[in-house]
């Protein structure tokens, strides 16, 4: 089945100097996206940039979906300047998704910076059950924090510069939370963010014997399993992040 479709920009709202919230209307035929899945988005005019860029589902809306993105390079700079009514070539939803925890587990959701884009809809679906560890460089980069608070049971904020919450990373905050716990068996971790954060989560998952799922954000060229540009080394051989992921068990990755 083709996953290709055209989406119309409804709004492309700056939420920070370097981040925008993109609201799209999509055809009814697009399969329902699940938390953790992603889309390949074409923003080229002519052939530059040639390749589509990968973005997580941020939130489902009545008309379609939203993407929260950070402006990094050529593609996202073009995207930032696109206006309401512009049409994007898209592929998706792609990849696997976060498995929901069993009833007895308390989900601990970790977001580092723009990693919030991947876990937001999971926090929404967990409807008041998730304890969220949300870290960013500064207070201003804690994007959509009020929205996160609406759906989370509790939000533990951290910033690198100490301008809000604990001074340090979301991983530091998770360790401080886990250290005094009498039993770890009833937790389950979900994480998206920079590689060092995911690696720290994997370490704690092993140390505290808690199942952890991480969303890997490797560079992607095709997004559909054809180019092998996104492989990561696992204990079971190389796996494609776009096909076998992006959500992977932290214990299966060779960090
Ligand atoms: C599955 C997946 C989901 C993603 N979801 C989101 C999202 O929801 N919001 C968001 O803002 N970004 C997301 N990203 C990252 C996003 O794809 C890149 O930021 C984007 O492709 C950059 O395109 P560009 O043309 O602006 O930058 P380029 O000009 O291609 O690159 C600019 C700089 O960014 C670096 N870069 C590009 N892609 C990545 C990457 N995947 N990981 C680390 N560094 C990279 C390059 O090395 C370069 O230094 C996701 C990536 C993946 C693989
Ligand atoms: S991006 Fe091409 S195989 Fe994953």
Short mmCIF file of N, CA, C and O in Angstrom, two decimals, residues 129-179:
data_model
loop_
_atom_site.label_atom_id
_atom_site.label_comp_id
_atom_site.label_asym_id
_atom_site.label_seq_id
_atom_site.Cartn_x
_atom_site.Cartn_y
_atom_site.Cartn_z
N UNK A 129 -1.40 9.21 33.22
CA UNK A 129 -0.63 8.16 33.92
C UNK A 129 0.88 8.40 33.90
O UNK A 129 1.61 7.84 34.73
N UNK A 130 1.36 9.20 32.96
CA UNK A 130 2.83 9.29 32.77
C UNK A 130 3.48 10.28 33.72
O UNK A 130 2.98 11.39 33.94
N UNK A 131 4.60 9.86 34.28
CA UNK A 131 5.49 10.80 34.97
C UNK A 131 6.51 11.21 33.92
O UNK A 131 7.21 10.36 33.36
N UNK A 132 6.55 12.51 33.62
CA UNK A 132 7.36 12.98 32.50
C UNK A 132 8.62 13.69 33.01
O UNK A 132 8.54 14.56 33.88
N UNK A 133 9.75 13.32 32.46
CA UNK A 133 11.03 13.97 32.74
C UNK A 133 11.37 14.76 31.50
O UNK A 133 11.70 14.19 30.47
N UNK A 134 11.25 16.07 31.60
CA UNK A 134 11.40 16.91 30.40
C UNK A 134 12.59 17.85 30.61
O UNK A 134 12.57 18.70 31.49
N UNK A 135 13.63 17.64 29.79
CA UNK A 135 14.84 18.46 29.90
C UNK A 135 15.09 19.26 28.64
O UNK A 135 14.77 18.83 27.53
N UNK A 136 15.67 20.45 28.82
CA UNK A 136 16.05 21.28 27.68
C UNK A 136 17.26 22.12 28.09
O UNK A 136 17.65 22.11 29.25
N UNK A 137 17.82 22.80 27.09
CA UNK A 137 19.00 23.60 27.42
C UNK A 137 18.63 24.77 28.34
O UNK A 137 19.33 25.04 29.31
N UNK A 138 17.53 25.45 27.99
CA UNK A 138 17.10 26.61 28.79
C UNK A 138 15.58 26.55 29.00
O UNK A 138 14.89 25.79 28.31
N UNK A 139 15.11 27.38 29.88
CA UNK A 139 13.68 27.50 30.16
C UNK A 139 12.87 27.75 28.88
O UNK A 139 11.82 27.19 28.66
N UNK A 140 13.42 28.63 28.02
CA UNK A 140 12.71 29.01 26.79
C UNK A 140 12.55 27.83 25.84
O UNK A 140 11.68 27.83 24.97
N UNK A 141 13.43 26.82 25.97
CA UNK A 141 13.36 25.69 25.04
C UNK A 141 12.50 24.54 25.56
O UNK A 141 12.45 23.47 24.95
N UNK A 142 11.84 24.78 26.69
CA UNK A 142 10.89 23.77 27.18
C UNK A 142 9.57 23.98 26.44
O UNK A 142 8.60 24.53 26.97
N UNK A 143 9.56 23.55 25.19
CA UNK A 143 8.42 23.85 24.32
C UNK A 143 7.19 23.04 24.71
O UNK A 143 7.30 21.88 25.11
N UNK A 144 6.03 23.65 24.56
CA UNK A 144 4.74 23.00 24.80
C UNK A 144 4.60 22.46 26.23
O UNK A 144 3.87 21.49 26.47
N UNK A 145 5.33 23.05 27.16
CA UNK A 145 5.32 22.54 28.54
C UNK A 145 3.91 22.56 29.16
O UNK A 145 3.51 21.60 29.82
N UNK A 146 3.16 23.63 28.92
CA UNK A 146 1.81 23.69 29.50
C UNK A 146 0.92 22.58 28.96
O UNK A 146 0.13 21.99 29.69
N UNK A 147 1.08 22.26 27.66
CA UNK A 147 0.28 21.18 27.05
C UNK A 147 0.68 19.84 27.66
O UNK A 147 -0.17 18.98 27.91
N UNK A 148 2.00 19.65 27.89
CA UNK A 148 2.47 18.40 28.49
C UNK A 148 1.83 18.24 29.87
O UNK A 148 1.35 17.17 30.24
N UNK A 149 1.77 19.34 30.63
CA UNK A 149 1.23 19.29 31.99
C UNK A 149 -0.25 18.87 32.00
O UNK A 149 -0.71 18.25 32.95
N UNK A 150 -0.97 19.20 30.92
CA UNK A 150 -2.38 18.84 30.86
C UNK A 150 -2.56 17.32 30.87
O UNK A 150 -3.48 16.80 31.49
N UNK A 151 -1.67 16.60 30.19
CA UNK A 151 -1.87 15.15 30.00
C UNK A 151 -1.02 14.28 30.93
O UNK A 151 -1.24 13.07 31.00
N UNK A 152 -0.02 14.87 31.60
CA UNK A 152 0.88 14.05 32.43
C UNK A 152 0.35 13.96 33.85
O UNK A 152 -0.40 14.83 34.32
N UNK A 153 0.77 12.92 34.55
CA UNK A 153 0.45 12.82 35.98
C UNK A 153 1.31 13.82 36.73
O UNK A 153 0.88 14.48 37.66
N UNK A 154 2.58 13.91 36.31
CA UNK A 154 3.55 14.81 36.95
C UNK A 154 4.61 15.15 35.92
O UNK A 154 4.95 14.29 35.09
N UNK A 155 5.13 16.37 35.96
CA UNK A 155 6.22 16.72 35.05
C UNK A 155 7.41 17.18 35.87
O UNK A 155 7.29 18.10 36.70
N UNK A 156 8.54 16.51 35.68
CA UNK A 156 9.77 16.91 36.38
C UNK A 156 10.68 17.56 35.34
O UNK A 156 11.15 16.92 34.40
N UNK A 157 10.84 18.87 35.52
CA UNK A 157 11.56 19.67 34.53
C UNK A 157 13.02 19.80 34.91
O UNK A 157 13.37 19.87 36.09
N UNK A 158 13.89 19.82 33.89
CA UNK A 158 15.31 20.11 34.15
C UNK A 158 15.85 20.96 33.01
O UNK A 158 15.37 20.86 31.87
N UNK A 159 16.83 21.81 33.32
CA UNK A 159 17.47 22.61 32.28
C UNK A 159 18.99 22.58 32.50
O UNK A 159 19.45 22.53 33.64
N UNK A 160 19.72 22.62 31.39
CA UNK A 160 21.19 22.58 31.49
C UNK A 160 21.72 23.77 32.28
O UNK A 160 22.69 23.66 33.02
N UNK A 161 21.06 24.95 32.09
CA UNK A 161 21.57 26.16 32.73
C UNK A 161 20.88 26.46 34.07
O UNK A 161 21.15 27.50 34.68
N UNK A 162 19.97 25.59 34.48
CA UNK A 162 19.29 25.79 35.76
C UNK A 162 18.23 26.88 35.74
O UNK A 162 17.71 27.27 36.78
N UNK A 163 17.84 27.36 34.53
CA UNK A 163 16.86 28.45 34.48
C UNK A 163 15.44 27.99 34.82
O UNK A 163 14.57 28.81 35.09
N UNK A 164 15.19 26.68 34.80
CA UNK A 164 13.90 26.14 35.27
C UNK A 164 14.14 24.73 35.78
O UNK A 164 14.92 23.97 35.22
N UNK A 165 13.47 24.39 36.87
CA UNK A 165 13.55 23.02 37.41
C UNK A 165 14.94 22.68 37.91
O UNK A 165 15.72 23.54 38.31
N UNK A 166 15.26 21.37 37.84
CA UNK A 166 16.57 20.92 38.30
C UNK A 166 17.65 21.36 37.33
O UNK A 166 17.42 21.41 36.12
N UNK A 167 18.84 21.65 37.84
CA UNK A 167 19.95 21.98 36.95
C UNK A 167 20.61 20.67 36.53
O UNK A 167 21.08 19.90 37.37
N UNK A 168 20.58 20.40 35.24
CA UNK A 168 21.15 19.14 34.74
C UNK A 168 20.28 18.61 33.61
O UNK A 168 19.47 19.34 33.04
N UNK A 169 20.47 17.34 33.30
CA UNK A 169 19.72 16.75 32.18
C UNK A 169 18.51 15.97 32.69
O UNK A 169 18.41 15.68 33.89
N UNK A 170 17.67 15.56 31.75
CA UNK A 170 16.52 14.73 32.12
C UNK A 170 17.00 13.39 32.69
O UNK A 170 16.33 12.80 33.54
N UNK A 171 18.16 12.92 32.24
CA UNK A 171 18.72 11.67 32.77
C UNK A 171 19.12 11.85 34.23
O UNK A 171 18.91 10.95 35.05
N UNK A 172 19.69 13.00 34.57
CA UNK A 172 20.03 13.28 35.98
C UNK A 172 18.76 13.26 36.83
O UNK A 172 18.74 12.73 37.95
N UNK A 173 17.69 13.85 36.28
CA UNK A 173 16.43 13.91 37.01
C UNK A 173 15.85 12.51 37.19
O UNK A 173 15.30 12.19 38.25
N UNK A 174 15.98 11.67 36.18
CA UNK A 174 15.46 10.30 36.29
C UNK A 174 16.24 9.53 37.35
O UNK A 174 15.66 8.82 38.17
N UNK A 175 17.55 9.70 37.35
CA UNK A 175 18.37 8.99 38.35
C UNK A 175 17.98 9.43 39.77
O UNK A 175 17.83 8.60 40.66
N UNK A 176 17.79 10.73 39.95
CA UNK A 176 17.40 11.24 41.27
C UNK A 176 16.05 10.67 41.69
O UNK A 176 15.80 10.44 42.88
N UNK A 177 15.18 10.43 40.72
CA UNK A 177 13.86 9.87 41.01
C UNK A 177 13.97 8.39 41.36
O UNK A 177 13.31 7.91 42.30
N UNK A 178 14.78 7.66 40.61
CA UNK A 178 14.84 6.20 40.78
C UNK A 178 15.62 5.78 42.03
O UNK A 178 15.27 4.78 42.66
N UNK A 179 16.67 6.54 42.35
CA UNK A 179 17.57 6.12 43.43
C UNK A 179 16.84 5.76 44.74
O UNK A 179 17.12 4.70 45.31
#
